[in-house]
Coordinates of C-alpha atoms in Angstrom, one line a residue:
X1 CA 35.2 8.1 -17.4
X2 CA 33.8 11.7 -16.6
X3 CA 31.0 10.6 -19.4
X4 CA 30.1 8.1 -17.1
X5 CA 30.4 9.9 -13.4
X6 CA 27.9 12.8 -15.0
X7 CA 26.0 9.7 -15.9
X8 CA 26.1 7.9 -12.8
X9 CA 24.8 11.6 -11.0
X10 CA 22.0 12.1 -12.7
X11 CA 20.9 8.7 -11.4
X12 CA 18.1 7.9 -14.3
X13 CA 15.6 5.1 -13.4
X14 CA 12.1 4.0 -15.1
X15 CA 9.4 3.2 -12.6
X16 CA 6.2 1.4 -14.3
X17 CA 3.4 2.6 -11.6
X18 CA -0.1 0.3 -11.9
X19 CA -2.0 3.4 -11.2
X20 CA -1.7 7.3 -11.6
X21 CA 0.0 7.6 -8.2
X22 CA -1.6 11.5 -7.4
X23 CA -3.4 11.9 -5.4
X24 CA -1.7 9.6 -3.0
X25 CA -5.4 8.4 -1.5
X26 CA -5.2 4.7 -1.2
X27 CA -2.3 2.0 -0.2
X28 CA -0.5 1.2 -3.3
X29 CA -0.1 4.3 -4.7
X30 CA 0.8 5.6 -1.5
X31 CA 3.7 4.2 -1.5
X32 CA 4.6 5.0 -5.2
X33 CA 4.3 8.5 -4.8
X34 CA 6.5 8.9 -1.8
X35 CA 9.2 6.8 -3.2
X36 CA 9.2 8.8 -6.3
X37 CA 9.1 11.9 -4.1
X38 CA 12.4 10.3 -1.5
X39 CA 14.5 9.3 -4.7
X40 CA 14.0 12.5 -6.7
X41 CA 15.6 14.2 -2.9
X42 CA 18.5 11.8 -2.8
X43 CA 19.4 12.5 -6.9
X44 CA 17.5 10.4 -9.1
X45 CA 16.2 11.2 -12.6
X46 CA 12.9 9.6 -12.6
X47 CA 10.8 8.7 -16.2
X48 CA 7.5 8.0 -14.3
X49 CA 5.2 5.8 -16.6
X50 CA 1.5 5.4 -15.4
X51 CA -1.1 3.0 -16.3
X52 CA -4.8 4.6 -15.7
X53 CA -8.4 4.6 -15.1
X54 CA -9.7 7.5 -14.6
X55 CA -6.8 9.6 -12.8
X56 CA -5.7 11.2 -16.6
X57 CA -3.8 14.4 -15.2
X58 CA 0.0 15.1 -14.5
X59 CA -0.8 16.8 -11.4
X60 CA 2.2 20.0 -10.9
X61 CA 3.1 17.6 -7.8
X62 CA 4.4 14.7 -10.0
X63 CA 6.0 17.2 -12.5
X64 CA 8.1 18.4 -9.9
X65 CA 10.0 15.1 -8.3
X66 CA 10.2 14.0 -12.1
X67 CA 12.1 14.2 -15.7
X68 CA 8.9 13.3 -17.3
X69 CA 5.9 11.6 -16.4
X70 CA 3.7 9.2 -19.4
X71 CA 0.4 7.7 -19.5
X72 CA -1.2 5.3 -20.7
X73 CA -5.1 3.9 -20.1
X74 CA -5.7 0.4 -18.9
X75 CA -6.8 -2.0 -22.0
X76 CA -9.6 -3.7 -20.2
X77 CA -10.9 -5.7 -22.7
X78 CA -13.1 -8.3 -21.5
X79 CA -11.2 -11.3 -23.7
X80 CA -8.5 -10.4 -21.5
X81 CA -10.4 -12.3 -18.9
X82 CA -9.7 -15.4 -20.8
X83 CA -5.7 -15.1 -20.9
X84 CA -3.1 -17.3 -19.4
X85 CA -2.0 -14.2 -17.6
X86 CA -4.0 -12.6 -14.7
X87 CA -6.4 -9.8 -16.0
X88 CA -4.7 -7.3 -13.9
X89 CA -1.0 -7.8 -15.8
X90 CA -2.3 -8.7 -19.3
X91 CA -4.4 -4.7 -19.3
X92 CA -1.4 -3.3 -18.6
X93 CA 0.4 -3.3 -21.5
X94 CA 0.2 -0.4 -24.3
X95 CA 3.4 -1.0 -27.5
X96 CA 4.2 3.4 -26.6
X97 CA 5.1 1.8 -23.2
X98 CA 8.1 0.0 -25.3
X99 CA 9.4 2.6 -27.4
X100 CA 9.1 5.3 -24.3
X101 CA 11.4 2.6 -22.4
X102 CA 13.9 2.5 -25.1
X103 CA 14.3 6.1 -26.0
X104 CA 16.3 6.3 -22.5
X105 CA 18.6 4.3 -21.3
X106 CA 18.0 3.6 -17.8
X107 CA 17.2 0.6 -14.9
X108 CA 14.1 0.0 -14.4
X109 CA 11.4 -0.5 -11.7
X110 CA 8.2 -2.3 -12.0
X111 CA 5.5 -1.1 -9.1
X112 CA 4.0 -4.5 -8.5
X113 CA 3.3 -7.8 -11.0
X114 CA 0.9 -5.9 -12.5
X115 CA 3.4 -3.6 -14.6
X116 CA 5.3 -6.1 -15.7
X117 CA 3.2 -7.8 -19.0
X118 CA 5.9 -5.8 -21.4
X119 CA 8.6 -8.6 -20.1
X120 CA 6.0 -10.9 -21.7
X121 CA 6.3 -9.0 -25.3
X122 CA 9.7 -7.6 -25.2
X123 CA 13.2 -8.8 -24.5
X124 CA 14.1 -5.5 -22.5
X125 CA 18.4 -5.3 -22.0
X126 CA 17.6 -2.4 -18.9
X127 CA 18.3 -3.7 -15.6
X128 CA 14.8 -4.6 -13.9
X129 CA 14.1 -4.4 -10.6
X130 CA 10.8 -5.3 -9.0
X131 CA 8.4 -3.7 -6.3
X132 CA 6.4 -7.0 -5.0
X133 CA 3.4 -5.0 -3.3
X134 CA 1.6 -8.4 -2.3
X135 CA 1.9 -12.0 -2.5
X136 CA -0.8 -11.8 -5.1
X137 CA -2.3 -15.4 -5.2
X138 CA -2.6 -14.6 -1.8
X139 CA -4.0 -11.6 -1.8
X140 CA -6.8 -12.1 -4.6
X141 CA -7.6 -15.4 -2.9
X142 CA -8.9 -13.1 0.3
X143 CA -10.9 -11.1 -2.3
X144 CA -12.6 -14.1 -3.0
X145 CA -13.7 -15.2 -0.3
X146 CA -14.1 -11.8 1.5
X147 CA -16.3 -11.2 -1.7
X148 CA -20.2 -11.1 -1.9
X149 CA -20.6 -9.8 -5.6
X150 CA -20.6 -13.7 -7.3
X151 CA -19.3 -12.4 -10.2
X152 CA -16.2 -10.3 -9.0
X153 CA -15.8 -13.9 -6.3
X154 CA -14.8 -15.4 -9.8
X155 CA -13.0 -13.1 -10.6
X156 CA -10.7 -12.8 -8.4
X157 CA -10.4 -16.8 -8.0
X158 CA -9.3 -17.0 -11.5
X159 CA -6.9 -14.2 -11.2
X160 CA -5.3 -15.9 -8.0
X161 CA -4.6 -19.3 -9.6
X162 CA -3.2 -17.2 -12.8
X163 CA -1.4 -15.8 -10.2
X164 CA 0.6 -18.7 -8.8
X165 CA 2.1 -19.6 -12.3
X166 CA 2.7 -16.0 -12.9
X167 CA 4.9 -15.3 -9.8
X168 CA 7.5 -17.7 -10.8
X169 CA 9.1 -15.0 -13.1
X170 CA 9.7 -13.0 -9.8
X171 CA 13.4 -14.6 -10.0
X172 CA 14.2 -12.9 -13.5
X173 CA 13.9 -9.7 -11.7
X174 CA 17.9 -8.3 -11.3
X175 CA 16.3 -7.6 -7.3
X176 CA 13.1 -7.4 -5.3
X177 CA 12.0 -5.0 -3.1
X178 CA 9.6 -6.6 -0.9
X179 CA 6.8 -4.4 1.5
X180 CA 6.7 -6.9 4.3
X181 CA 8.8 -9.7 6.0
X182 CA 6.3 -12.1 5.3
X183 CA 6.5 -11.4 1.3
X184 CA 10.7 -11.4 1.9
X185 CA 10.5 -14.8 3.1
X186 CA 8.5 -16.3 0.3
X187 CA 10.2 -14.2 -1.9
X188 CA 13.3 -15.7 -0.3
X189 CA 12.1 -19.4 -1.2
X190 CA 12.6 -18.1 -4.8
X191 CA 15.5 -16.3 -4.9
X192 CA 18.3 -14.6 -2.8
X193 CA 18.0 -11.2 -4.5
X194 CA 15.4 -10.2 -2.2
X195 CA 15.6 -7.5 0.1
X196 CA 12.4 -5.9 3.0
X197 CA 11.9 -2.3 2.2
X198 CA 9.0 -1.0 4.3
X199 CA 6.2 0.9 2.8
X200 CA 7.0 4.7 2.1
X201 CA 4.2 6.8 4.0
X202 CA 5.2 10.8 3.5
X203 CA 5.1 11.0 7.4
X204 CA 6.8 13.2 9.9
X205 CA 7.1 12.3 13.4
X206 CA 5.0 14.0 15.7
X207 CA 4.4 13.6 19.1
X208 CA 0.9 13.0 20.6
X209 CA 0.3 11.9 24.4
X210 CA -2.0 11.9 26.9
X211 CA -5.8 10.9 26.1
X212 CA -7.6 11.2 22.9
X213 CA -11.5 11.4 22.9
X214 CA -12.8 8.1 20.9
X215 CA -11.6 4.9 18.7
X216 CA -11.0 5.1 15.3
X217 CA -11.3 3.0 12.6
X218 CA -10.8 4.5 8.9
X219 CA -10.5 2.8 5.9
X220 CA -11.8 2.2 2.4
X221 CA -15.8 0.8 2.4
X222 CA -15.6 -0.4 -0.9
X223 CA -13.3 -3.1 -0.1
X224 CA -14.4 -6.5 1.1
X225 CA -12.0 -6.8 3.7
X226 CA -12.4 -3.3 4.9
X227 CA -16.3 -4.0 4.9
X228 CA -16.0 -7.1 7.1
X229 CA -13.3 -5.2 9.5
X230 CA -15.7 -2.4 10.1
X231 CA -19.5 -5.2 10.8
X232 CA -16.8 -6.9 13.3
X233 CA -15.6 -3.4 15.5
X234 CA -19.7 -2.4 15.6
X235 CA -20.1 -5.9 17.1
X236 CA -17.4 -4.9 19.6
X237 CA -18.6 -1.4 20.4
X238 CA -22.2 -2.8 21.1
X239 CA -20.7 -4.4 24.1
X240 CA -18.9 -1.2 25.0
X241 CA -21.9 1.4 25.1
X242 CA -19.9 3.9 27.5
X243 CA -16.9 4.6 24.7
X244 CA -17.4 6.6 21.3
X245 CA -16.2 4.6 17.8
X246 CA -15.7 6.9 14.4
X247 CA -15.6 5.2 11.8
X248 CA -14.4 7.2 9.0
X249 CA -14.4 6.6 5.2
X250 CA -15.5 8.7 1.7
X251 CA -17.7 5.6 1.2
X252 CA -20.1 3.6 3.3
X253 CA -22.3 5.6 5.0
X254 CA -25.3 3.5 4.1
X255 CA -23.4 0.3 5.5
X256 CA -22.3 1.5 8.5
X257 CA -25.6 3.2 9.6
X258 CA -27.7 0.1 8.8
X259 CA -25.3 -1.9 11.1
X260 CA -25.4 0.5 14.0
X261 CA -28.7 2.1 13.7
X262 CA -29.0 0.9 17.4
X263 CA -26.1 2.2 18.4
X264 CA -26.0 5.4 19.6
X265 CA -22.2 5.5 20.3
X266 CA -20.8 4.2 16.8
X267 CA -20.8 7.7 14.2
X268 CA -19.9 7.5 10.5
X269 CA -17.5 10.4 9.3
X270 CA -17.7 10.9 5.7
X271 CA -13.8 11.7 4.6
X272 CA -13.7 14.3 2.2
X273 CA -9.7 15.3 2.5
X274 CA -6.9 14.2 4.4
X275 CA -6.9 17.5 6.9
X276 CA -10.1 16.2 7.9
X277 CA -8.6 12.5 8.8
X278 CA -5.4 13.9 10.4
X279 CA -7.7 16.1 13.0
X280 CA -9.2 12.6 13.6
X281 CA -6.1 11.2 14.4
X282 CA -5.3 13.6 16.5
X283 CA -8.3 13.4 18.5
X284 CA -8.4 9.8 18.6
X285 CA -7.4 7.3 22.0
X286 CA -7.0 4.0 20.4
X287 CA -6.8 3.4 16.7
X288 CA -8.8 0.1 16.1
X289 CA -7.5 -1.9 13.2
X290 CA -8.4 -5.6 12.0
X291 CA -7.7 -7.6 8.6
X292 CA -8.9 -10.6 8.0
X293 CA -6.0 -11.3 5.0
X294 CA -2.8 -11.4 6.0
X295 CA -0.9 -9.2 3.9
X296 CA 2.4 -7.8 5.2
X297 CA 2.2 -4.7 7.5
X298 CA -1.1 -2.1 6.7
X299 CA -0.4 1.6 5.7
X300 CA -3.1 2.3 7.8
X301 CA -1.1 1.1 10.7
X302 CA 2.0 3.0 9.9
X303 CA -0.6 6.2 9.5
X304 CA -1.8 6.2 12.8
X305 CA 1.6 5.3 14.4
X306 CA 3.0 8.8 13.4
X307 CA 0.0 11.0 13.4
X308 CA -1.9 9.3 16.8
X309 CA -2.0 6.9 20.0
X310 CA -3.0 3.2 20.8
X311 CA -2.9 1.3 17.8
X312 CA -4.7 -1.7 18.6
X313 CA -4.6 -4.4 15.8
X314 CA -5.1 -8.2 15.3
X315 CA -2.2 -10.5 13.9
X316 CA -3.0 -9.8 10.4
X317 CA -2.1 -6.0 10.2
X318 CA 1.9 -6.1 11.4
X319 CA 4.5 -8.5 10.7
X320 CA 7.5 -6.2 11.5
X321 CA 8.2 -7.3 14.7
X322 CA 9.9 -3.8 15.4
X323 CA 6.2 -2.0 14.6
X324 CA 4.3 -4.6 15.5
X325 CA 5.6 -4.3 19.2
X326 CA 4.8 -0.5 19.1
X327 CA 1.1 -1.8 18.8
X328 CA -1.4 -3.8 21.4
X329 CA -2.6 -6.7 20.2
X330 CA -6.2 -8.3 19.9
X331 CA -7.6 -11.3 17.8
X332 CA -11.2 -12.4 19.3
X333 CA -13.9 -10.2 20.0
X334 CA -13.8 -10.7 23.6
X335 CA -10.3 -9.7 23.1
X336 CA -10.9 -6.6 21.6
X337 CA -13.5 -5.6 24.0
X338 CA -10.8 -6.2 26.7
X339 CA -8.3 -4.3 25.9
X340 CA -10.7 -1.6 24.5
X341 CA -11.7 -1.6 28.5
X342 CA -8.3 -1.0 29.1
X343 CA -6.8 1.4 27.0
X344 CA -9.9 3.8 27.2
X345 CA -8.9 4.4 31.0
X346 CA -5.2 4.8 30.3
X347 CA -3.0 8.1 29.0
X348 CA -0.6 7.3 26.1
X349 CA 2.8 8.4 27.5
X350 CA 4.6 5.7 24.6
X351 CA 5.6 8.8 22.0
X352 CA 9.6 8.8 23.1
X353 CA 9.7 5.3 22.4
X354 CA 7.7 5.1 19.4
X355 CA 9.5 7.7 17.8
X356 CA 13.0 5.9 18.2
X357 CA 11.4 2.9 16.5
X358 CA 9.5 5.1 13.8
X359 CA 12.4 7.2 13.0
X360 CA 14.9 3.7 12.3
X361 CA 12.8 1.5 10.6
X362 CA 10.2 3.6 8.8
X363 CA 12.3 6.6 7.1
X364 CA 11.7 7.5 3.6
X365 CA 14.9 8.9 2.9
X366 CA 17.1 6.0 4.4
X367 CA 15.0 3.2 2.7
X368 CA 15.7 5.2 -0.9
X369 CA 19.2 4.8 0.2
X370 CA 18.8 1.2 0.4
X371 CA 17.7 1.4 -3.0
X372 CA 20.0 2.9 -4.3
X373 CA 22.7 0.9 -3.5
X374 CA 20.9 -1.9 -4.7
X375 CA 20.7 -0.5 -8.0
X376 CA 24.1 0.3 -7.8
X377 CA 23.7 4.2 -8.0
X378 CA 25.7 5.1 -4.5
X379 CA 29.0 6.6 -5.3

């Protein structure tokens, strides 16, 4: 019995990350890094096991929120293309992944789909808990057709039909841990061990009112999505020539400056740290956001709803209704110029309430209570 109370404190878990998850510079592995950060502060033990690219260091952050952190490189072989399962599972599978697993006995907790191709090799006896970070027929569907590269359009089409076969096993999982309510309720077609944990962001709450001195729109060029977002707001802003837009990425400049080279009031803001992108926040009015997948709620959203003022979205960014109506809301262009009309002449005075919201829904720590419980660590 004491065996098992000392046990049951140190709390040991096994999370299977997709990527390297420092530095925490893009949405996935955003949220991997600050979960590993809030369960190392609430007592667990974490085995951190990380499949890679190019990001092959433990960085001295990661060493000190875990017991031990393991790598292992993405297998991209090009057969790989031609598996039953979706290229971006089948990579992801090295044989010192399985013996690292079964050295310690602990639960487990697969980031994502994509971690989860040693279920399809080994009959693992750990408890296995999933992290759904999209609906991923879904979400590589949009890649295709946001695409304009033929050959990664396939790609991606092939890897979303592989994708609806390969999200049945979701119900195997012990529990999910969706990011959104709209992946809950799916997920909740499947199964009943389904619960909405909202993204984990590293934010503290900070309170900006008053007026800012431009829109914003930030995000990563490189994506299709992202690309399309950013031609659509320099449409808008041509039809607002009175009111500043920064658009601010470490890629794109090219993009962005070919599609505005008339515009004298749209500026391109190379990003090259986060200090530079916070000062943008805090200098920004209204934070203009757009997606044109629907996908759950956007980090980006939750970003500038701690560190800035108007966050003015479409339908496709939010689908917390508790965030979503912290946010104005636009679809058409003519809407967007609208409200863009508006909210330029009006001084954010929202900060009490948004904090109230923030603070309740959108807290690291509490939502790494929730999992705990779930995994049945809570004592």
């Amino acid at each position: 019995m004491l065996f098992l109370f000392k046990f049951m404190l140190k709390k040991p878990i096994h999370i299977i990350s997709f990527d390297n998850p420092f530095p925490p510079d893009f949405g996935g592995v955003i949220d991997v890094f600050f979960k590993v950060k809030a369960l190392h502060e609430i007592g667990f033990t974490i085995y951190l096991h990380c499949f890679y690219q190019d990001r092959n260091v433990v960085s001295d952050e990661l060493k000190a929120t875990t017991e031990r952190v393991f790598l292992y490189k993405k297998n991209r072989n090009p057969f790989f293309l031609f598996s039953k399962f979706p290229f971006p599972v089948v990579c992801r599978f090295r044989e010192e992944l399985t013996r690292n697993i079964a050295s310690i006995d602990a639960p487990i907790l697969f980031e994502g789909l994509h971690t989860t191709m040693i279920l399809q090799k080994t009959n693992l006896a750990n408890k296995k808990f999933l992290r759904l970070h999209n609906i991923e027929s879904n979400f590589y569907a949009g890649m295709s057709k946001n695409e304009t590269n033929y050959f990664k359009k396939i790609v991606y089409h092939f890897a979303s039909k592989k994708f609806i076969e390969y999200q049945k096993t979701i119900p195997n999982f012990d529990h999910t841990f969706s990011l959104s309510c709209f992946e809950n309720d799916i997920v909740k077609s499947m199964t009943d061990s389904v619960s909405y944990i909202p993204v984990f962001h590293g934010n503290s709450i900070k309170t900006i009112d008053g007026f800012g001195k431009y829109a914003l729109y930030h995000g990563d060029l490189r994506l299709a999505d992202n690309k399309k977002a950013a031609k659509f707001l320099i449409k808008v802003f041509n039809k607002i020539s009175d009111y500043q837009l920064i658009i601010a990425s470490s890629n794109g400049k090219k993009l962005v400056e070919k599609k505005s080279k008339n515009q004298s009031n749209v500026t391109f803001f190379e990003l090259q740290n986060d200090a530079q992108l916070n000062n943008l926040f805090l200098n920004a009015h209204i934070n203009v956001m757009l997606s044109f997948q629907k996908s759950g709620t956007k980090l980006k959203v939750i970003n500038a709803l701690f560190k800035s003022r108007f966050c003015l979205i479409n339908h496709n960014m939010v689908d917390d209704e508790q965030v979503l109506n912290l946010c104005e809301l636009a679809n058409s262009k003519e809407e967007f110029i609208s409200k863009i009309n508006q909210l330029k002449l009006k001084s954010f005075q929202e900060s009490e309430r948004r904090n109230l919201v923030l603070e309740s829904v959108l807290s690291d720590i509490d939502n790494a209570k929730k999992i705990e419980k779930i995994i049945g660590y809570e004592i």
